[in-house]
PDB file of C-alpha atoms in Angstrom:
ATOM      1  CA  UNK P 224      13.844   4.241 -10.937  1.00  0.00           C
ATOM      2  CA  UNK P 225      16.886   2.926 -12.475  1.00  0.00           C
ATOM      3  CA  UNK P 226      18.316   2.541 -16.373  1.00  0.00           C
ATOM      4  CA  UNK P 227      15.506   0.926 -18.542  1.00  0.00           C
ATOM      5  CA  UNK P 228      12.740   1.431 -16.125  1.00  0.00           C
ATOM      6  CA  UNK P 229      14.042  -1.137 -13.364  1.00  0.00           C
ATOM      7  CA  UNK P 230      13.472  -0.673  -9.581  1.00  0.00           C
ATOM      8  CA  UNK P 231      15.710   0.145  -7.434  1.00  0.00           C
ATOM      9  CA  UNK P 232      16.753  -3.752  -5.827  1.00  0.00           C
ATOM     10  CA  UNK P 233      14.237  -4.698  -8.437  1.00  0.00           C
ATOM     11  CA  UNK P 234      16.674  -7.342 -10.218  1.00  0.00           C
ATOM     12  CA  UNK P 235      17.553  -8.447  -6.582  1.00  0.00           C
ATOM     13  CA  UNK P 236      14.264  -8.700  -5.353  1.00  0.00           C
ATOM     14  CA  UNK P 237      13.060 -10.709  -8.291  1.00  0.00           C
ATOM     15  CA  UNK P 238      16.454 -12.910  -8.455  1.00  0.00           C
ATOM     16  CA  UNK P 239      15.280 -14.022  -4.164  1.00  0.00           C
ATOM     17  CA  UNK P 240      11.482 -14.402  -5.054  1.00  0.00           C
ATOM     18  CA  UNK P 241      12.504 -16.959  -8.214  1.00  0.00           C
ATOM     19  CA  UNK P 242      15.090 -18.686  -6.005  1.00  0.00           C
ATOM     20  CA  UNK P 243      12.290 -19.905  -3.656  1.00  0.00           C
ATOM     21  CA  UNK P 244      10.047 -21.114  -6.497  1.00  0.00           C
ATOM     22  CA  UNK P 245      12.641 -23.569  -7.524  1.00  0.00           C
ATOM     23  CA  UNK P 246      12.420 -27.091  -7.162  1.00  0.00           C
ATOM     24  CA  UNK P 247      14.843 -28.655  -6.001  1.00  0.00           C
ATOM     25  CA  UNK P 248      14.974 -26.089  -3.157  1.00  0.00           C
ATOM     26  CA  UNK P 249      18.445 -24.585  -2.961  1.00  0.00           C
ATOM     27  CA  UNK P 250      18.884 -22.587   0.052  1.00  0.00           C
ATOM     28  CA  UNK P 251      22.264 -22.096  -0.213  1.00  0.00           C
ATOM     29  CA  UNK P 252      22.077 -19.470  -3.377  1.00  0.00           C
ATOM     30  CA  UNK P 253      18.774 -18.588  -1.488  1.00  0.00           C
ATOM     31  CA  UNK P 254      20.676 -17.133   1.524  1.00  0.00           C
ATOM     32  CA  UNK P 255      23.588 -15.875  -1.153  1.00  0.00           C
ATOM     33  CA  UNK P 256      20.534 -14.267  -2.925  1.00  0.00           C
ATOM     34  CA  UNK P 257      18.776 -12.753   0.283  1.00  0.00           C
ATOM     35  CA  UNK P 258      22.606 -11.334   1.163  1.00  0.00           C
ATOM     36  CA  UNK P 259      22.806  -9.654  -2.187  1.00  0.00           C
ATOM     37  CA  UNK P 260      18.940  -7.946  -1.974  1.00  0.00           C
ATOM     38  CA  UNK P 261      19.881  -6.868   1.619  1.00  0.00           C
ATOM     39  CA  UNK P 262      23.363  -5.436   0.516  1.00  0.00           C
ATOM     40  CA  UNK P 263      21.165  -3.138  -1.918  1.00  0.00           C
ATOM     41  CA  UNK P 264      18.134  -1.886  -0.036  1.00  0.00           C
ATOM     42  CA  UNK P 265      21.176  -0.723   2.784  1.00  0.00           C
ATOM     43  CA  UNK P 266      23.567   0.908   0.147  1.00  0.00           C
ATOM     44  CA  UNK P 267      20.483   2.630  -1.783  1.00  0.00           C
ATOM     45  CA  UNK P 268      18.766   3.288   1.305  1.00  0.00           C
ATOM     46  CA  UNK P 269      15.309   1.616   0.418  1.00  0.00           C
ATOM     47  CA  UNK P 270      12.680   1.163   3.115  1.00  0.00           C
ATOM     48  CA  UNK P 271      10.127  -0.345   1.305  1.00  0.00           C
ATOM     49  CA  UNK P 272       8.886  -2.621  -1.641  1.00  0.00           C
ATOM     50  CA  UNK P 273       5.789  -2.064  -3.827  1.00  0.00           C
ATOM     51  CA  UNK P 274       4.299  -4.144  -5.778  1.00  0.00           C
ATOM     52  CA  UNK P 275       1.878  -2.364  -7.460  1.00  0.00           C
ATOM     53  CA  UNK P 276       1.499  -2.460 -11.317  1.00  0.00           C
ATOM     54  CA  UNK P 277       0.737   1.337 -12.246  1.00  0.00           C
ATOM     55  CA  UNK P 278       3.075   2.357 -15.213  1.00  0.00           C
ATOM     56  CA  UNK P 279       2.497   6.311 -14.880  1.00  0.00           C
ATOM     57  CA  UNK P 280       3.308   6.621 -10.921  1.00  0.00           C
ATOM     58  CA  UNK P 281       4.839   9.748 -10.206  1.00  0.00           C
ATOM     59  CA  UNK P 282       6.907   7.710  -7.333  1.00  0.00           C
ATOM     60  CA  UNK P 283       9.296   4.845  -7.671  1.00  0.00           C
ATOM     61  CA  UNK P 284       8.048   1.450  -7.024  1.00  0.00           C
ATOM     62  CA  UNK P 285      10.491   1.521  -3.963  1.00  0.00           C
ATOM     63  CA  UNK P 286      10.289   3.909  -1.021  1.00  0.00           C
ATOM     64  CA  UNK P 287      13.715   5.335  -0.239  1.00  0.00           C
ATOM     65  CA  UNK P 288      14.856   7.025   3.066  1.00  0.00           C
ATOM     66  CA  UNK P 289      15.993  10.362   3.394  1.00  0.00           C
TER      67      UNK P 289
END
């Protein structure tokens, strides 16, 4: 995890998902959005996303490679 509890790509991640909630659509700041999320999981080397909710996991909520 990151400063103040945050996932790794969590701000990201979160940033994207409200993007696509909003209406009116834009899918221009979408795409700007999605470039930004994908331009973290490849420079912190996530693989996967978790969503689950447990606050005392012993792993991150993202799954980084090695």
């Amino acid at each position: 995890m990151e400063a103040r509890g945050q996932a790794v790509c969590g701000q990201e991640a979160l940033d994207l998902l409200n993007c696509v909630t909003q209406n009116p659509f834009d899918q221009d700041k979408c795409i700007r959005l999605l470039h930004s999320l994908r331009h973290c999981v490849l420079t912190k080397k996530v693989n996967k996303f978790s969503l689950d909710k447990q606050e005392h996991k012993d792993k991150d909520s993202v799954s980084k490679k090695n």
